[in-house]
Amino acid sequence: MKVTMIAKEYPPYIYGGAGVHLRYLAQELSKIMDVEVKCFGDQDLTGNPTVKGFKSLGFKSKNDSKFNPVFDTMTTNLSMIADGIDSDVVHTHTWYGHYAGFMAKKLYGIPFIATSHSLEPLRPWKIDQLGRGYQLSTWIEKLGIENADKIVAVSKMMKDDILKYYRIPEERVVVIHNGIDLNKWKQSPMTDSFKKEYGIKDNYILFIGRPTPQKGMEYLIDATDHIDSGIQIVFGAVGADTKEYEDRMKEKVRKKKNIIWINKFLKEEEYLQLYSSAKVFVCPSIYEPFGIINLEAMACKIPVVASAVGGIKEVVVNGETGILVEPANPKQIAEAVNKILKEETFAKKLGENARARVEKYFSWAYIASMTKKMYEGLL
């Protein structure tokens, strides 16, 4: 059996959870079947999985530059399937790949699977990035989901949202969670050189994520006024949707004395170091279909404070592996962080429970086996 995976992100160009998901799913599936990845970029790797990057064709709008990301997505998708698909199934990730999946099904009669990592109707702030092109990205997502033979939802919440916004029978939607590489994601002490390079202190709380409204970093910034003094806040935040939002967050950070913002992509081992030495990991998202970042922190035995939204509630168990708070509530974030910082025994218990939960429910081997079984059901 062979699958062609189509998506925007794949190493070395990853800026979000969907790219992380595809990377590990493709690698794990390649142990039990043939895998081909088609993505945006200049990658060109042979073996299993094979990886082929597709560069932008440079199609530009003379009317509104905000249309360009959508035009670029559609033309790149067509490039990906123009020469045919030599696979048994095609599996796309997010609206950035769904147009290619739809076209492959119509042109070549190949079963089409679409994984939803988020839904466009629930991300209205994308208008700031895409302008009226947001209507087109929403249409592409609708086209893909309503024509896919199977839709993978990364959480139960995502399944409910899909059924709410799109006209499809429930039996076509399958819940398969994101996973994590347990051999790679484990505690890794921070080196002195890394601490010195970024000015990181021994006691800090951590945020990892894109600087976008969805990720809610502004609420963590506001919470710092109520977090116990002496604790540093470290942001590993890169990959903004819009410069305007990023600049607004930078201005808020400039008014604080205890925040370090690492505004560049780091190596995986550097992210491991950041997670492993943190006292608390904070995920203040206002919309999060799953949230791989929470798995990464939990695998490193770090207590999590996270918004009680979306798929986060299926990952973080309140009072057992972390503390859940109301979204957009800086005061609750601060109270939860302070509780963990003050109660060392409680914090250690949360960390131990977190690792155990990840090991039990979120291994990529298990997720790959479920995915392969789904493929087989379509053949």
XYZ file of N, CA and C in Angstrom, residues 28-217:
570
model
N 6.341 7.365 10.827
C 5.849 6.133 11.455
C 5.141 5.245 10.441
N 4.352 5.848 9.556
C 3.680 5.066 8.518
C 4.678 4.410 7.576
N 5.827 5.069 7.353
C 6.828 4.530 6.427
C 7.417 3.209 6.920
N 7.207 2.880 8.180
C 7.677 1.603 8.723
C 6.764 0.451 8.327
N 5.536 0.779 7.900
C 4.564 -0.273 7.603
C 3.953 -0.153 6.204
N 4.339 0.882 5.434
C 3.831 1.057 4.080
C 4.686 2.099 3.354
N 4.434 2.286 2.068
C 5.163 3.297 1.301
C 4.489 4.658 1.468
N 5.320 5.685 1.661
C 4.802 7.030 1.910
C 5.501 8.037 1.001
N 4.705 8.871 0.352
C 5.204 9.990 -0.438
C 4.632 11.275 0.158
N 5.488 12.276 0.355
C 5.046 13.566 0.887
C 5.249 14.638 -0.177
N 4.199 15.414 -0.435
C 4.294 16.585 -1.299
C 3.948 17.806 -0.455
N 4.855 18.793 -0.467
C 4.709 19.930 0.436
C 5.175 21.211 -0.252
N 4.998 22.339 0.423
C 5.479 23.621 -0.086
C 6.953 23.765 0.290
N 7.800 24.121 -0.671
C 9.208 24.310 -0.338
C 10.130 23.783 -1.411
N 11.370 23.479 -1.011
C 12.375 23.002 -1.958
C 12.946 21.647 -1.558
N 12.228 20.915 -0.720
C 12.718 19.617 -0.272
C 12.790 18.627 -1.440
N 13.743 17.722 -1.365
C 13.896 16.691 -2.394
C 14.623 15.510 -1.768
N 13.860 14.599 -1.170
C 14.435 13.475 -0.437
C 13.938 12.163 -1.019
N 14.872 11.242 -1.220
C 14.508 9.912 -1.690
C 14.413 8.967 -0.503
N 13.938 7.764 -0.759
C 13.809 6.786 0.318
C 12.355 6.618 0.699
N 12.117 6.282 1.946
C 10.757 6.122 2.455
C 10.670 6.759 3.840
N 9.973 7.873 3.968
C 9.162 8.513 2.932
C 9.987 9.304 1.918
N 9.475 9.367 0.692
C 10.039 10.308 -0.270
C 9.376 11.664 -0.033
N 10.137 12.731 -0.231
C 9.614 14.075 0.033
C 9.936 14.973 -1.155
N 8.914 15.613 -1.699
C 9.092 16.523 -2.822
C 8.462 17.868 -2.485
N 9.293 18.901 -2.446
C 8.796 20.245 -2.205
C 8.439 20.943 -3.504
N 7.425 21.780 -3.464
C 6.974 22.527 -4.636
C 7.079 24.017 -4.345
N 7.857 24.702 -5.165
C 8.054 26.139 -4.980
C 6.879 26.930 -5.547
N 6.709 28.121 -5.017
C 5.652 29.006 -5.498
C 5.850 29.319 -6.977
N 4.754 29.368 -7.718
C 4.807 29.732 -9.133
C 4.832 31.242 -9.324
N 4.740 31.964 -8.215
C 4.843 33.417 -8.282
C 3.610 34.116 -8.805
N 2.467 33.439 -8.729
C 1.221 34.053 -9.199
C 0.806 35.146 -8.218
N 0.706 36.379 -8.686
C 0.423 37.513 -7.810
C -0.844 38.250 -8.256
N -1.576 38.733 -7.275
C -2.754 39.545 -7.562
C -2.344 41.002 -7.767
N -2.839 41.614 -8.830
C -2.592 43.036 -9.060
C -3.621 43.895 -8.322
N -4.612 43.223 -7.768
C -5.697 43.933 -7.095
C -5.458 44.078 -5.594
N -5.087 42.973 -4.920
C -4.926 42.988 -3.461
C -3.893 41.936 -3.079
N -2.784 42.354 -2.497
C -1.700 41.430 -2.153
C -2.127 40.404 -1.108
N -3.195 40.688 -0.352
C -3.664 39.721 0.644
C -4.242 38.464 -0.002
N -4.578 38.551 -1.297
C -5.075 37.374 -2.005
C -3.954 36.382 -2.312
N -2.712 36.853 -2.310
C -1.601 36.049 -2.809
C -1.428 34.703 -2.104
N -1.535 34.620 -0.764
C -1.375 33.305 -0.126
C -2.374 32.265 -0.625
N -3.611 32.696 -0.909
C -4.614 31.753 -1.395
C -4.335 31.371 -2.841
N -4.004 32.363 -3.682
C -3.650 32.057 -5.069
C -2.446 31.117 -5.123
N -1.458 31.392 -4.279
C -0.253 30.569 -4.238
C -0.590 29.142 -3.830
N -1.488 29.004 -2.861
C -1.895 27.675 -2.406
C -2.574 26.895 -3.520
N -3.490 27.522 -4.224
C -4.234 26.824 -5.270
C -3.332 26.410 -6.428
N -2.455 27.309 -6.873
C -1.574 26.972 -7.993
C -0.542 25.916 -7.595
N -0.046 25.991 -6.366
C 0.899 24.972 -5.892
C 0.210 23.623 -5.774
N -1.023 23.608 -5.296
C -1.790 22.364 -5.218
C -1.958 21.721 -6.588
N -2.234 22.536 -7.597
C -2.387 21.994 -8.948
C -1.068 21.417 -9.455
N 0.046 22.067 -9.133
C 1.359 21.545 -9.522
C 1.603 20.176 -8.903
N 1.132 19.993 -7.684
C 1.383 18.752 -6.957
C 0.704 17.542 -7.587
N -0.416 17.758 -8.272
C -1.157 16.606 -8.812
C -1.165 16.572 -10.342
N -0.489 17.533 -10.981
C -0.536 17.646 -12.444
C 0.008 16.416 -13.156
N 1.038 15.789 -12.584
C 1.665 14.630 -13.228
C 1.078 13.308 -12.767
N -0.044 13.360 -12.063
C -0.680 12.139 -11.585
C -0.264 11.793 -10.165
N -0.982 10.852 -9.569
C -0.698 10.377 -8.219
C -0.539 8.863 -8.268
N 0.664 8.386 -8.016
C 0.957 6.953 -8.071
C 0.821 6.344 -6.676
N -0.382 6.412 -6.126
C -0.626 5.894 -4.782
C -2.025 5.306 -4.700
N -2.260 4.549 -3.641
C -3.581 3.956 -3.428
C -4.557 4.956 -2.812
N -4.029 5.864 -1.988
C -4.858 6.889 -1.348
C -4.083 8.201 -1.310
N -4.812 9.312 -1.262
C -4.198 10.621 -1.072
C -4.753 11.200 0.224
N -3.857 11.732 1.043
C -4.218 12.196 2.393
C -3.696 13.617 2.564
N -4.602 14.581 2.713
C -4.207 15.984 2.798
C -4.396 16.527 4.211
N -3.649 17.591 4.500
C -3.668 18.184 5.838
C -3.928 19.684 5.740
N -5.015 20.138 6.339
C -5.483 21.524 6.370
C -5.907 21.989 4.976
N -6.533 23.161 4.924
C -7.016 23.680 3.644
C -5.883 23.915 2.667
N -4.650 24.015 3.165
C -3.505 24.220 2.281
C -3.261 23.023 1.360
N -3.846 21.865 1.663
C -3.675 20.692 0.815
C -4.968 20.125 0.263
N -6.109 20.581 0.786
C -7.387 19.963 0.427
C -7.760 20.135 -1.044
N -7.359 21.251 -1.652
C -7.695 21.456 -3.065
C -7.019 20.394 -3.929
N -5.772 20.060 -3.594
C -5.057 19.010 -4.331
C -5.731 17.656 -4.137
N -6.166 17.370 -2.916
C -6.849 16.107 -2.654
C -8.146 15.992 -3.427
N -8.902 17.070 -3.447
C -10.159 17.094 -4.198
C -9.910 16.851 -5.683
N -8.917 17.554 -6.248
C -8.619 17.405 -7.671
C -8.100 16.009 -7.991
N -7.276 15.444 -7.100
C -6.751 14.091 -7.325
C -7.882 13.070 -7.365
N -8.843 13.232 -6.482
C -9.989 12.315 -6.468
C -10.791 12.428 -7.761
N -11.050 13.658 -8.202
C -11.861 13.859 -9.395
C -11.140 13.423 -10.669
N -9.839 13.704 -10.744
C -9.089 13.404 -11.965
C -8.652 11.951 -12.059
N -8.268 11.366 -10.924
C -7.633 10.046 -10.954
C -8.412 8.960 -10.219
N -9.539 9.321 -9.605
C -10.365 8.322 -8.938
C -9.734 7.711 -7.705
N -8.877 8.471 -7.027
C -8.167 7.970 -5.844
C -8.944 8.325 -4.583
N -9.091 7.383 -3.647
C -9.716 7.716 -2.364
C -8.993 8.881 -1.693
N -9.761 9.780 -1.122
C -9.254 11.050 -0.596
C -9.602 11.183 0.885
N -8.560 11.378 1.708
C -8.718 11.596 3.143
C -8.246 13.007 3.471
N -9.017 13.721 4.266
C -8.657 15.079 4.678
C -8.558 15.137 6.195
N -7.412 15.581 6.700
C -7.266 15.789 8.142
C -7.485 17.256 8.463
N -8.360 17.507 9.429
C -8.636 18.870 9.882
C -7.886 19.132 11.181
N -6.954 20.056 11.128
C -6.213 20.473 12.320
C -6.834 21.731 12.926
N -7.701 22.381 12.159
C -8.452 23.559 12.599
C -9.528 23.786 11.548
N -10.450 24.705 11.824
C -11.495 25.026 10.861
C -11.490 26.521 10.567
N -11.545 26.866 9.297
C -11.510 28.267 8.891
C -12.670 29.096 9.464
N -13.910 28.590 9.500
C -14.993 29.415 10.051
C -14.784 29.804 11.514
N -13.925 29.073 12.208
C -13.669 29.362 13.619
C -12.410 30.206 13.812
N -11.855 30.701 12.706
C -10.652 31.539 12.796
C -10.880 32.854 12.043
N -11.848 33.646 12.463
C -12.176 34.876 11.726
C -11.042 35.885 11.679
N -10.092 35.777 12.616
C -8.952 36.702 12.593
C -8.062 36.502 11.373
N -8.267 35.391 10.641
C -7.500 35.169 9.410
C -7.822 36.222 8.345
N -8.924 36.935 8.539
C -9.256 38.018 7.613
C -8.138 39.055 7.593
N -7.500 39.267 8.748
C -6.405 40.236 8.809
C -5.246 39.815 7.917
N -5.067 38.513 7.758
C -3.978 37.988 6.938
C -4.371 37.889 5.467
N -5.600 37.418 5.202
C -5.993 37.069 3.841
C -6.980 38.041 3.204
N -7.526 38.977 3.981
C -8.544 39.860 3.438
C -9.739 39.051 2.950
N -10.274 39.427 1.795
C -11.401 38.668 1.235
C -10.961 37.297 0.742
N -9.656 37.078 0.663
C -9.155 35.750 0.349
C -9.543 34.723 1.392
N -9.903 35.202 2.596
C -10.379 34.308 3.662
C -11.637 33.565 3.222
N -12.479 34.229 2.425
C -13.670 33.554 1.907
C -13.283 32.395 0.994
N -12.191 32.579 0.264
C -11.733 31.535 -0.645
C -11.092 30.381 0.120
N -10.296 30.681 1.151
C -9.701 29.604 1.952
C -10.791 28.798 2.647
N -11.854 29.481 3.090
C -12.982 28.793 3.719
C -13.698 27.906 2.712
N -13.836 28.400 1.480
C -14.468 27.596 0.426
C -13.634 26.368 0.089
N -12.311 26.522 0.007
C -11.436 25.383 -0.285
C -11.575 24.323 0.803
N -11.590 24.766 2.056
C -11.762 23.810 3.152
C -13.093 23.073 3.018
N -14.162 23.806 2.733
C -15.486 23.202 2.564
C -15.481 22.209 1.411
N -14.869 22.587 0.303
C -14.782 21.715 -0.865
C -14.082 20.410 -0.512
N -12.973 20.526 0.217
C -12.220 19.338 0.586
C -12.969 18.439 1.538
N -13.467 19.013 2.619
C -14.121 18.205 3.647
C -15.390 17.542 3.122
N -16.188 18.277 2.364
C -17.451 17.710 1.902
C -17.274 16.687 0.785
N -16.095 16.638 0.166
C -15.848 15.666 -0.902
C -14.890 14.554 -0.501
N -14.309 14.625 0.678
C -13.382 13.586 1.134
C -14.140 12.304 1.470
N -13.483 11.177 1.226
C -14.086 9.886 1.574
C -14.051 9.651 3.081
N -13.012 10.167 3.725
C -12.914 10.144 5.181
C -12.316 11.465 5.642
N -12.801 11.955 6.766
C -12.247 13.156 7.381
C -11.689 12.766 8.732
N -10.433 13.093 8.968
C -9.808 12.825 10.261
C -9.904 14.084 11.109
N -10.492 13.944 12.278
C -10.537 15.025 13.259
C -9.507 14.713 14.335
N -8.696 15.704 14.707
C -7.621 15.449 15.669
C -8.114 15.465 17.111
N -9.409 15.721 17.302
C -9.996 15.660 18.642
C -11.501 15.470 18.502
N -12.141 15.072 19.592
C -13.598 14.925 19.587
C -14.269 16.271 19.353
N -13.673 17.319 19.926
C -14.202 18.655 19.713
C -14.169 19.032 18.238
N -13.068 18.675 17.568
C -12.942 18.979 16.150
C -14.009 18.233 15.349
N -14.281 16.999 15.715
C -15.344 16.243 15.039
C -16.681 16.951 15.190
N -16.993 17.396 16.393
C -18.258 18.101 16.628
C -18.340 19.368 15.783
N -17.240 20.092 15.690
C -17.229 21.326 14.897
C -17.404 21.038 13.406
N -16.752 19.980 12.928
C -16.881 19.605 11.517
C -18.339 19.302 11.184
N -18.986 18.522 12.045
C -20.384 18.152 11.802
C -21.314 19.355 11.927
N -20.914 20.339 12.699
C -21.717 21.554 12.863
C -21.640 22.450 11.633
N -20.456 22.555 11.045
C -20.249 23.530 9.972
C -20.352 22.941 8.564
N -20.270 21.605 8.437
C -20.277 21.017 7.103
C -21.305 19.896 6.990
N -21.863 19.764 5.805
C -22.929 18.793 5.568
C -22.343 17.439 5.185
N -21.998 16.686 6.169
C -21.445 15.352 5.934
C -22.007 14.388 6.976
N -22.154 13.111 6.615
C -22.634 12.127 7.593
C -21.576 11.853 8.657
N -22.023 11.611 9.866
C -21.106 11.430 10.992
C -20.136 10.275 10.772
N -20.584 9.222 10.092
C -19.730 8.042 9.923
C -18.506 8.320 9.045
N -18.489 9.414 8.329
C -17.313 9.749 7.514
C -16.212 10.439 8.316
N -16.506 10.811 9.550
C -15.531 11.515 10.381
C -14.940 10.560 11.415
N -13.624 10.478 11.431
C -12.903 9.590 12.347
C -12.021 10.435 13.258
N -12.055 10.162 14.550
C -11.185 10.867 15.491
C -9.886 10.089 15.658
N -8.776 10.700 15.259
C -7.440 10.144 15.490
C -6.591 11.276 16.050
N -6.211 11.155 17.295
C -5.479 12.230 17.964
C -4.082 12.425 17.369
N -3.513 13.573 17.634
C -2.092 13.783 17.388
C -1.287 12.936 18.360
N -0.010 12.763 18.050
C 0.851 11.977 18.926
C 2.184 12.653 19.158
N 3.102 11.892 19.728
C 4.418 12.439 20.047
C 5.450 11.319 20.030
N 6.670 11.660 19.649
C 7.786 10.714 19.635
C 8.327 10.595 21.054
N 7.987 9.511 21.727
C 8.346 9.353 23.136
C 9.839 9.157 23.340
N 10.522 8.637 22.345
C 11.974 8.454 22.469
C 12.717 9.785 22.373
N 12.167 10.708 21.623
C 12.826 11.998 21.424
C 12.394 13.025 22.464
N 11.107 13.029 22.774
C 10.582 14.044 23.694
C 10.638 13.541 25.129
N 11.740 13.854 25.760
C 11.953 13.544 27.171
C 12.929 14.572 27.716
N 13.056 14.620 29.017
C 13.840 15.680 29.643
C 15.275 15.728 29.123
N 15.702 16.958 28.817
C 17.049 17.205 28.314
C 17.569 18.472 28.983
N 18.547 18.367 29.876
C 19.033 19.529 30.639
C 19.496 20.663 29.727
N 19.255 21.886 30.174
C 19.660 23.056 29.409
C 21.150 23.317 29.584
N 21.828 23.574 28.478
C 23.265 23.843 28.531
C 23.520 25.273 28.995
N 24.675 25.486 29.592
C 25.043 26.832 30.046
C 25.139 27.803 28.875
N 25.621 27.306 27.734
C 25.773 28.179 26.567
C 24.415 28.648 26.048
N 23.419 27.763 26.095
C 22.077 28.131 25.641
C 21.460 29.162 26.582
N 21.619 28.944 27.877
C 21.102 29.895 28.866
C 21.742 31.272 28.680
N 23.035 31.261 28.459
C 23.764 32.523 28.315
C 23.365 33.253 27.040
N 23.184 32.507 25.958
C 22.855 33.123 24.672
C 21.557 33.921 24.731
N 20.574 33.402 25.469
C 19.266 34.055 25.492
C 18.937 34.733 26.823
N 19.853 34.659 27.769
C 19.622 35.317 29.050
C 18.553 34.652 29.885
N 18.504 33.327 29.838
C 17.474 32.577 30.552
C 17.930 32.265 31.974
N 17.044 32.509 32.931
C 17.338 32.250 34.334
C 16.921 30.829 34.716
N 17.230 30.445 35.949
C 16.897 29.096 36.411
C 15.394 28.902 36.584
N 14.699 29.934 37.028
C 13.262 29.831 37.278
C 12.481 30.587 36.205
N 11.772 29.840 35.366
C 10.984 30.495 34.325
C 9.765 29.656 33.953
N 8.762 30.340 33.436
C 7.623 29.658 32.837
C 7.728 29.851 31.330
N 7.110 28.955 30.575
C 7.369 28.890 29.137
C 6.089 28.961 28.313
N 6.181 29.681 27.207
C 5.158 29.677 26.162
C 5.842 29.348 24.845
N 5.311 28.368 24.125
C 5.782 28.041 22.777
C 4.585 28.140 21.838
N 4.730 28.853 20.745
C 3.632 28.937 19.792
C 3.783 30.120 18.861
N 2.933 30.150 17.852
C 2.963 31.268 16.913
C 2.333 32.505 17.553
N 2.886 33.685 17.284
C 2.278 34.920 17.795
C 1.057 35.305 16.964
N -0.059 34.668 17.266
C -1.323 34.932 16.581
C -2.422 35.080 17.625
N -3.531 35.729 17.287
C -4.632 35.859 18.251
C -5.106 34.513 18.781
N -5.088 33.493 17.922
C -5.543 32.164 18.322
C -4.788 31.634 19.531
N -3.493 31.906 19.605
C -2.653 31.323 20.655
C -2.742 32.071 21.985
N -3.353 33.246 21.993
C -3.657 33.926 23.244
C -2.477 34.418 24.057
N -1.345 34.673 23.401
C -0.162 35.062 24.179
C -0.357 36.385 24.912
